[in-house]
XYZ file of C-alpha atoms in Angstrom:
591
model
C 6.614 79.523 -6.830
C 6.631 78.759 -10.075
C 7.476 74.823 -11.744
C 10.845 76.421 -13.367
C 11.975 77.130 -9.726
C 11.579 73.316 -8.364
C 14.625 71.433 -8.969
C 15.065 67.437 -8.119
C 18.582 66.288 -7.659
C 18.653 62.909 -9.852
C 21.586 61.175 -7.386
C 22.869 58.010 -9.247
C 24.736 55.304 -7.028
C 27.251 53.333 -7.922
C 26.932 49.749 -8.860
C 28.831 48.395 -5.847
C 26.993 50.444 -3.737
C 24.974 48.609 -0.543
C 22.106 50.976 -1.101
C 21.045 49.338 -4.481
C 19.455 45.952 -2.676
C 16.988 48.786 -0.936
C 16.021 50.195 -4.089
C 12.459 48.725 -5.278
C 13.166 47.178 -8.674
C 9.223 47.890 -9.743
C 5.894 48.778 -8.224
C 2.518 47.217 -8.078
C 1.455 43.517 -7.845
C 4.174 41.646 -9.138
C 3.091 38.241 -11.210
C 5.269 35.272 -10.542
C 5.972 32.924 -13.341
C 7.115 29.280 -13.009
C 10.228 28.328 -15.040
C 9.140 24.852 -16.165
C 12.442 24.102 -17.749
C 14.435 24.556 -14.498
C 12.352 22.450 -12.221
C 12.555 19.648 -15.112
C 16.216 19.896 -15.074
C 16.450 19.788 -11.483
C 15.119 16.167 -11.776
C 17.258 15.260 -14.241
C 19.391 12.041 -13.179
C 23.027 12.265 -12.802
C 24.623 9.631 -15.258
C 27.126 6.960 -13.209
C 29.517 4.956 -14.457
C 28.629 1.023 -14.745
C 30.040 -1.939 -15.476
C 27.856 -2.126 -18.805
C 28.979 1.131 -19.734
C 32.600 0.701 -19.376
C 32.280 -2.611 -21.300
C 30.640 -0.426 -24.222
C 33.092 2.006 -23.850
C 36.010 -1.025 -24.024
C 34.290 -2.096 -27.562
C 36.100 -0.617 -31.017
C 33.710 2.217 -32.583
C 32.183 1.038 -35.774
C 31.325 4.891 -37.023
C 33.347 7.061 -39.166
C 33.848 10.460 -38.706
C 35.972 13.631 -39.089
C 38.794 14.695 -37.040
C 41.183 12.742 -34.567
C 40.625 9.688 -33.127
C 40.056 11.032 -29.621
C 37.502 13.304 -30.716
C 35.529 10.708 -32.740
C 35.793 8.148 -29.760
C 33.647 11.023 -27.332
C 31.497 12.138 -29.977
C 30.674 8.323 -30.673
C 29.997 7.787 -26.706
C 28.055 11.185 -26.417
C 25.549 10.022 -29.348
C 25.310 6.638 -27.660
C 24.495 8.190 -24.479
C 21.765 10.935 -26.053
C 20.276 7.829 -28.049
C 19.962 5.654 -24.872
C 18.191 8.668 -23.378
C 16.029 8.986 -26.060
C 15.169 5.751 -26.460
C 14.131 4.661 -23.019
C 12.803 6.901 -20.237
C 15.577 6.981 -17.696
C 16.648 10.597 -18.012
C 14.807 12.116 -15.383
C 12.963 10.706 -11.888
C 10.506 11.565 -9.534
C 11.040 10.344 -5.591
C 8.078 8.956 -3.758
C 8.955 8.271 -0.126
C 6.039 7.514 1.573
C 6.686 4.264 2.490
C 8.413 2.860 5.745
C 9.651 -0.419 4.284
C 10.532 -2.191 0.940
C 8.272 -1.507 -1.446
C 6.952 -4.920 -3.204
C 4.815 -3.675 -5.828
C 3.475 -0.973 -7.922
C 0.719 -0.654 -10.328
C -0.998 1.951 -12.513
C -4.576 2.650 -13.673
C -4.968 2.321 -17.306
C -5.002 6.216 -17.845
C -1.769 6.619 -15.565
C -3.439 8.864 -13.550
C -3.529 7.244 -9.867
C 0.042 5.522 -8.627
C -0.945 2.489 -6.090
C 2.112 0.849 -4.228
C 2.054 -1.800 -1.706
C 4.729 -2.788 0.805
C 6.042 -4.570 3.829
C 4.998 -2.110 6.187
C 1.343 -3.574 5.896
C 0.066 -0.448 3.858
C -0.832 0.482 0.399
C -0.182 3.798 -0.504
C -2.791 5.859 -3.318
C -0.888 8.876 -5.083
C -2.511 10.924 -7.410
C -0.480 12.735 -9.962
C -3.053 15.389 -10.759
C -2.908 16.529 -6.860
C 1.084 16.296 -6.705
C 3.324 19.226 -6.720
C 6.989 19.442 -6.879
C 6.936 20.134 -3.352
C 4.033 17.981 -2.314
C 5.042 14.487 -3.435
C 3.162 12.617 -0.989
C 0.093 9.942 -0.685
C -3.388 11.170 -0.344
C -4.485 7.902 1.473
C -2.701 5.085 3.250
C -4.845 1.924 3.324
C -4.251 -1.199 5.798
C -6.093 -4.076 3.760
C -5.535 -6.720 6.501
C -7.012 -4.604 9.318
C -10.475 -5.306 9.509
C -11.523 -3.772 12.949
C -9.700 -1.478 15.569
C -8.575 -3.689 18.100
C -5.962 -5.250 20.000
C -6.182 -8.547 18.301
C -6.049 -7.393 14.931
C -3.449 -8.554 12.995
C -1.292 -6.849 10.167
C 0.410 -8.265 6.943
C 2.526 -7.496 4.489
C 1.327 -6.546 1.091
C 2.758 -9.005 -1.899
C 0.973 -7.673 -4.871
C -1.397 -5.000 -6.136
C -2.729 -4.743 -9.552
C -5.230 -2.535 -11.436
C -7.803 -3.933 -13.455
C -6.849 -2.812 -17.091
C -10.337 -3.306 -18.380
C -11.786 -1.605 -15.563
C -9.801 1.338 -13.558
C -12.330 1.520 -10.424
C -11.264 -2.168 -9.300
C -8.048 -3.095 -7.405
C -6.408 -6.669 -6.715
C -4.432 -6.328 -3.336
C -2.788 -9.851 -2.354
C -1.427 -9.774 1.494
C 0.413 -12.447 3.354
C -3.175 -14.178 4.372
C -5.573 -16.756 2.583
C -7.986 -13.897 1.403
C -7.124 -11.643 -1.209
C -9.299 -8.146 -1.452
C -10.694 -6.188 -4.402
C -10.627 -2.645 -3.128
C -11.772 0.523 -5.177
C -9.408 2.864 -6.609
C -10.072 5.195 -3.527
C -9.044 2.292 -1.342
C -12.668 0.992 0.149
C -13.183 -2.843 0.094
C -15.347 -4.105 -2.559
C -15.081 -7.785 -2.082
C -13.078 -10.043 0.055
C -12.601 -13.709 -1.141
C -13.501 -16.230 1.421
C -11.060 -18.736 2.783
C -11.153 -22.385 2.442
C -11.422 -25.260 4.919
C -7.803 -26.178 6.070
C -8.983 -30.000 7.295
C -9.708 -30.841 3.462
C -7.499 -32.854 2.114
C -8.808 -32.190 -1.605
C -7.958 -28.999 -2.503
C -11.240 -29.111 -5.224
C -13.805 -29.593 -2.453
C -12.373 -26.282 -0.458
C -14.145 -22.960 -1.415
C -11.154 -20.974 -1.615
C -7.164 -20.812 -0.316
C -6.464 -22.453 2.832
C -3.083 -20.687 3.135
C -1.106 -17.770 2.257
C -1.618 -16.255 -1.370
C 1.485 -15.144 -3.057
C 0.771 -13.252 -6.086
C -2.403 -13.248 -8.377
C -3.456 -11.063 -11.709
C -6.275 -10.356 -13.663
C -7.828 -11.908 -16.878
C -6.600 -10.086 -20.069
C -10.400 -10.139 -21.761
C -12.676 -10.417 -18.851
C -12.957 -7.737 -16.680
C -14.777 -10.025 -13.791
C -12.419 -12.655 -13.632
C -9.088 -12.676 -11.546
C -6.733 -15.268 -10.421
C -4.551 -15.932 -7.233
C -1.709 -18.322 -6.727
C -1.238 -19.754 -3.431
C 1.182 -21.760 -1.227
C -1.419 -24.665 -1.279
C -0.419 -25.820 -4.120
C -3.257 -24.412 -5.759
C -4.259 -21.247 -8.395
C -8.053 -20.431 -7.685
C -9.998 -18.343 -10.695
C -12.386 -15.952 -9.173
C -15.529 -14.062 -10.257
C -15.430 -10.772 -8.522
C -19.465 -10.577 -8.277
C -19.151 -14.005 -6.348
C -16.834 -13.945 -3.296
C -18.502 -16.861 -1.670
C -16.568 -19.592 -3.530
C -14.319 -19.661 -6.551
C -15.113 -20.176 -10.228
C -12.227 -22.630 -11.231
C -9.653 -24.522 -9.099
C -6.335 -25.320 -10.850
C -4.220 -27.803 -8.527
C -0.588 -28.061 -8.833
C 0.657 -31.761 -8.679
C 4.441 -31.904 -7.495
C 6.182 -34.898 -8.752
C 9.141 -34.205 -6.041
C 9.425 -37.226 -3.569
C 8.451 -36.790 -0.510
C 6.537 -33.712 -0.966
C 2.962 -35.300 -0.880
C 2.034 -33.810 -4.429
C 2.119 -30.521 -3.304
C 4.221 -27.352 -4.032
C 4.207 -23.891 -3.478
C 3.053 -21.575 -6.367
C 5.260 -18.763 -6.896
C 4.438 -16.513 -9.907
C 1.029 -16.652 -12.261
C 0.935 -14.501 -15.863
C -2.090 -14.440 -17.648
C -1.763 -13.347 -21.335
C -3.700 -12.950 -24.538
C -1.870 -12.495 -27.989
C -2.715 -8.691 -29.445
C -3.453 -10.362 -33.022
C -5.844 -12.470 -31.404
C -6.077 -16.398 -30.394
C -6.149 -18.384 -27.305
C -5.231 -17.174 -24.273
C -2.278 -18.339 -22.108
C -1.889 -18.987 -18.258
C 1.398 -19.844 -17.294
C 2.662 -20.305 -13.544
C 5.752 -21.237 -11.631
C 6.173 -23.457 -8.992
C 8.623 -23.769 -6.055
C 9.719 -27.207 -7.433
C 11.377 -25.855 -10.571
C 8.786 -26.275 -12.720
C 7.098 -23.882 -15.171
C 3.489 -25.069 -16.373
C 1.424 -23.600 -18.983
C -2.107 -24.031 -19.521
C -4.951 -22.879 -21.968
C -6.270 -19.510 -20.473
C -10.029 -20.569 -21.302
C -9.829 -24.111 -19.690
C -10.021 -26.871 -19.493
C -7.496 -27.116 -16.795
C -7.694 -30.904 -16.046
C -4.278 -31.216 -17.351
C -1.574 -28.437 -18.412
C -0.965 -27.844 -22.171
C 2.778 -28.245 -21.326
C 4.861 -28.443 -18.406
C 8.741 -28.299 -17.752
C 9.499 -29.914 -14.727
C 12.950 -28.661 -14.223
C 12.653 -25.203 -15.636
C 14.490 -23.655 -12.408
C 16.957 -25.485 -9.883
C 14.405 -26.909 -7.664
C 13.604 -25.154 -4.323
C 14.552 -21.815 -5.512
C 12.057 -19.340 -5.891
C 10.868 -17.930 -9.052
C 9.715 -14.431 -8.256
C 9.283 -13.169 -11.909
C 7.364 -14.113 -14.777
C 5.766 -12.441 -17.845
C 4.328 -13.246 -21.413
C 4.741 -10.862 -24.073
C 2.155 -8.904 -25.728
C 2.253 -11.173 -28.841
C 1.828 -14.005 -26.370
C 4.735 -15.787 -28.268
C 7.565 -15.643 -25.356
C 7.353 -16.399 -21.623
C 10.117 -14.842 -19.450
C 11.253 -16.158 -16.036
C 13.498 -14.478 -13.053
C 14.844 -17.545 -10.912
C 15.778 -17.880 -7.381
C 18.864 -19.785 -9.417
C 20.573 -16.468 -10.409
C 18.959 -17.112 -13.827
C 16.843 -15.172 -16.209
C 15.264 -17.592 -19.317
C 13.254 -16.737 -22.313
C 11.058 -19.303 -23.303
C 8.977 -19.854 -26.657
C 5.432 -21.045 -26.271
C 5.359 -22.938 -29.163
C 8.262 -24.869 -28.079
C 8.288 -25.036 -24.701
C 10.391 -27.768 -23.563
C 13.449 -25.924 -23.588
C 14.632 -22.476 -22.707
C 15.621 -20.065 -25.793
C 18.225 -18.205 -23.773
C 19.273 -18.332 -20.627
C 21.734 -15.631 -19.135
C 23.243 -15.219 -15.206
C 21.553 -12.253 -13.539
C 21.724 -12.569 -9.641
C 18.331 -13.110 -7.705
C 16.929 -11.298 -4.967
C 14.118 -13.680 -4.297
C 15.442 -15.460 -1.352
C 15.012 -12.116 0.634
C 12.094 -10.538 -1.704
C 10.077 -13.136 -2.914
C 8.407 -10.220 -4.843
C 10.982 -9.149 -7.234
C 9.509 -9.184 -10.867
C 10.950 -8.913 -14.399
C 8.271 -7.210 -17.056
C 8.263 -7.040 -20.930
C 8.387 -3.447 -22.583
C 4.653 -2.424 -23.611
C 5.609 -3.031 -27.093
C 7.490 -6.550 -26.199
C 10.994 -4.687 -27.463
C 12.669 -4.939 -24.249
C 12.763 -6.646 -20.723
C 13.053 -4.582 -17.648
C 14.257 -5.845 -14.199
C 16.205 -4.980 -11.083
C 19.386 -6.170 -9.737
C 20.510 -6.935 -5.910
C 22.737 -3.631 -6.183
C 20.056 -1.295 -7.339
C 20.257 -1.234 -11.290
C 17.378 -1.055 -13.528
C 18.288 -3.676 -16.382
C 16.966 -3.116 -19.853
C 17.216 -6.396 -21.820
C 17.031 -7.230 -25.424
C 14.678 -10.231 -25.702
C 16.616 -11.899 -28.526
C 19.723 -12.525 -26.741
C 18.699 -11.039 -23.096
C 22.282 -9.060 -23.207
C 22.008 -5.543 -21.410
C 21.134 -2.558 -23.566
C 21.094 -0.227 -20.894
C 21.870 -0.419 -17.321
C 21.388 2.605 -15.288
C 21.574 2.977 -11.413
C 18.240 3.790 -9.662
C 19.162 3.301 -5.758
C 22.908 2.202 -5.757
C 23.412 -0.227 -2.753
C 19.693 -1.210 -1.968
C 18.140 -3.862 -4.326
C 15.728 -2.888 -6.900
C 12.485 -5.285 -6.206
C 9.665 -3.944 -8.587
C 9.451 -2.594 -12.054
C 6.542 -1.565 -14.454
C 6.687 0.165 -17.760
C 3.105 1.600 -18.570
C 1.966 2.278 -21.993
C 0.366 5.033 -21.940
C 2.835 7.400 -20.223
C 5.924 5.792 -21.279
C 7.398 6.080 -17.758
C 8.898 3.433 -15.544
C 7.925 2.909 -11.987
C 10.648 1.065 -9.495
C 10.237 0.083 -6.035
C 13.166 -0.651 -3.850
C 14.007 -2.060 -0.618
C 15.222 1.132 0.988
C 11.200 1.979 1.050
C 11.851 4.395 -2.278
C 9.498 4.893 -5.246
C 11.252 6.287 -8.426
C 9.547 7.295 -11.399
C 11.888 7.565 -14.365
C 10.480 9.564 -17.161
C 11.779 11.631 -20.194
C 10.626 14.919 -20.813
C 10.434 14.494 -24.557
C 9.090 10.759 -24.949
C 6.845 10.750 -21.771
C 3.387 12.253 -21.019
C 1.579 13.110 -18.204
C 2.412 11.421 -14.766
C 5.742 12.813 -13.203
C 6.187 15.025 -16.772
C 2.939 16.691 -15.373
C 3.862 17.156 -11.862
C 7.145 18.634 -12.402
C 5.328 20.877 -15.077
C 3.239 22.700 -12.241
C 4.353 25.489 -9.959
C 5.447 24.404 -6.534
C 2.749 25.168 -3.878
C 2.941 28.386 -2.197
C 2.443 28.139 2.017
C 1.833 30.069 4.472
C 4.561 30.588 7.316
C 2.419 29.244 9.850
C 2.143 26.138 7.916
C 5.713 25.083 8.312
C 6.234 23.193 11.363
C 9.353 23.780 12.333
C 8.324 27.885 12.593
C 5.362 26.928 14.613
C 5.320 26.968 18.860
C 3.985 23.542 20.748
C 1.400 25.123 22.675
C 1.550 22.288 25.362
C 4.975 23.152 26.042
C 4.141 26.914 26.480
C 1.660 26.077 29.414
C 3.027 23.211 30.982
C 6.829 23.342 30.358
C 7.622 21.196 33.380
C 4.538 18.653 33.025
C 5.041 15.287 30.718
C 1.815 15.830 28.417
C 1.017 12.175 27.137
C -2.752 12.314 26.442
C -2.379 8.689 24.391
C -0.150 7.308 26.743
C -0.908 4.668 30.118
C -3.983 5.691 32.286
C -2.989 6.240 35.949
C -2.517 3.167 37.726
C -3.206 0.931 35.017
C -0.207 -1.310 33.287
C -1.878 -1.920 30.303
C -0.498 0.241 27.071
C -3.213 1.952 24.649
C -4.125 -0.484 21.870
C -6.388 1.625 19.869
C -6.237 1.871 15.974
C -4.101 4.815 16.090
C -1.505 3.454 18.429
C -1.189 0.585 16.559
C -0.981 2.397 12.609
C 1.076 5.726 13.848
C 2.017 6.362 10.447
C -1.491 6.713 9.472
C -2.683 10.529 8.596
C 0.796 11.306 8.964
C 3.600 12.420 5.851
C 6.425 10.837 4.730
C 8.500 12.834 7.230
C 5.964 11.658 10.373
C 4.288 15.046 10.367
C 0.558 15.594 10.408
C -0.936 16.499 7.231
C -2.402 19.626 8.354
C 0.308 21.792 10.605
C -1.759 24.090 11.669
C -4.032 21.946 13.408
C -3.008 21.272 17.203
C -3.110 17.838 18.774
C -6.367 17.687 20.582
C -6.117 15.177 23.549
C -9.146 13.160 24.022
C -10.930 14.001 27.011
C -14.064 11.843 27.181
C -14.526 9.330 29.993
C -14.127 6.480 27.760
C -10.806 7.464 25.821
C -7.528 7.241 26.688
C -6.875 9.922 28.780
C -7.866 10.191 32.389
C -11.741 10.451 32.896
C -12.966 13.754 34.277
C -14.803 13.142 37.647
C -17.145 16.362 37.027
C -17.906 14.854 33.879
C -18.975 11.672 35.375
C -21.121 12.969 37.937
C -22.908 15.477 35.681
C -23.469 13.428 32.223
C -23.795 9.803 33.837
C -27.391 9.259 35.371
C -26.810 8.053 39.025
C -23.094 8.050 38.740
C -23.196 9.359 42.421
C -25.111 6.288 43.953
C -21.474 4.261 43.644
C -20.338 5.684 46.890
C -23.363 5.484 48.733
C -24.684 3.053 51.541
C -27.590 1.221 50.055
C -29.348 0.885 53.656
C -29.258 4.527 53.855
C -30.401 5.024 50.684
C -33.772 3.147 51.079
C -34.297 4.348 54.663
C -34.867 8.033 53.584
C -37.734 7.195 51.470
C -39.499 5.461 54.489
C -41.240 8.333 55.613
C -42.765 9.193 52.222
C -43.456 5.550 51.635
C -45.731 6.050 55.037
C -47.500 8.789 54.219
C -48.270 8.340 50.382
C -47.868 4.379 49.903
C -47.908 3.333 46.173
C -48.256 -0.520 46.245
C -50.837 -0.641 49.456
C -52.981 2.287 49.045
C -55.701 -0.247 47.907
C -55.999 -1.371 51.595
C -55.592 1.848 53.044
C -59.465 2.234 54.126
C -60.137 -1.275 54.776
C -56.895 -1.939 56.741
C -55.322 1.031 57.586
C -52.606 -0.982 60.138
C -50.689 -3.619 58.386
C -51.200 -6.980 59.878
C -48.321 -9.540 60.150
C -48.828 -13.420 60.496
C -47.101 -14.750 64.080
C -45.224 -17.391 63.839
C -44.395 -19.655 67.129
C -41.733 -21.009 68.148
C -43.197 -24.752 67.486
C -44.469 -24.100 64.078
C -41.815 -24.899 61.041
C -41.211 -22.169 58.784
C -41.206 -23.952 55.939
C -43.327 -27.274 54.302
C -42.394 -30.598 55.253
C -39.740 -32.096 53.722
C -40.606 -35.441 51.856
C -39.285 -38.844 53.707
C -37.223 -40.585 51.240
C -38.587 -43.979 50.166
C -36.324 -46.933 51.255
């Protein structure tokens, strides 16, 4: 047959033919590309109207534009919105749900590659932006800084404050609700645990450490080995990370409130250094409403300046920060006010505005200067982020982050140009801008989603324990039979360690292997005890019978009496008559 005789029918399908879905579009291995712009667009925050926006919209428009009045008003609003998005990195966000309770503190290392958060769930979560993808937003490690050993008597305490050393990225200051602060490595390992003071000493200068709960702490601005902690024992203690047995300096705050005994709880502390050079400043706030400033390098016998009634007495001043130039100090008090202070005229506040406080419920509510000190950021009771102007403390931008849930902690990183917030609903938000922000959340959203096998999905896997014994109750880590005491191991008291945010195992392909050793939480195996534990069969044996079975062998081959086998083959026992006493005579008592 010649080639001209072969004919192939070229059938064409209509556009709406359902058979088109079965036709291949192309052949060979297909390269999948990631649409980065679409991923970043998914993280864009929805704009919601706020009171500040409505107030700004009500102001008259000062710009002159062509066209009708309505068009000019709408265009100016759009321009203002776009300008705010360009000026502040709040257009997009990345949400991390790795905690179970309120996020009390957040910190980033100087390079911005590692994010660490603390919470009232008594854990510290470590996040690495380089290892996260849009589908794997989780912490790579969870640390309980107060769990010293896996025992029932070990207690856990909420985490008040975490702070990276801005001069040494390998050191992390962790302050829990205990008298002892810790220095952890960037991987969560304990490097130093400072000593606890003697609680029976009256003079706080003679104690080697805090005697009661620590509230907060911070690092020295120029010395990488020095940090300071503030406690409820009315002291500030300066520590050297190389000497954990005693503090370097003790600053005792003397309260002048009647009936306080000269003591007051320290609520906040900040240590700043002017960027242009000069003396360091150490500022602290106390529960008696006072605000005290010391020279950063000492001496600390007398404060450089003190304001006794900076805030209302008995309210918790939770937020305190010093500007980059060392001239301004901002405080957020428990009396629903935010005050700005000038370090050169420290007697009265420069500006005071009303701002609802959350320190009565969340004592770690913070307020921070921006890296350039051009703005001040803080949270609110309604879950909004407030970006204030330092001149008059008026709001330049109010944007909702967690509506309905108070915003507790805030942080504006200098290199990343991203804002990190922690809320009462256990969410950590990383606000960023694709144009002005670098790395961090922008790096995570620019990665391709991690491709997973179908077996990696826990929803599509079968529980083998239900398949083999569906009618039985499988509880390998529960109670032992006949026991009334619950499991008190480390895994039982920390059920979330090693799990994802959704409560599933980090590796869903790994089955749950119940403990089978005789000393674990499961029922001991009798066969294992009989074969592996020496002399375990003697527990149910009569000791008299066990000894008599060796009587014949001992008579034939004696070991201890073999030396008298020839001279005295038959053992002779002493005969004791009834008249003889069986023991020595008792000494007569002297009259």
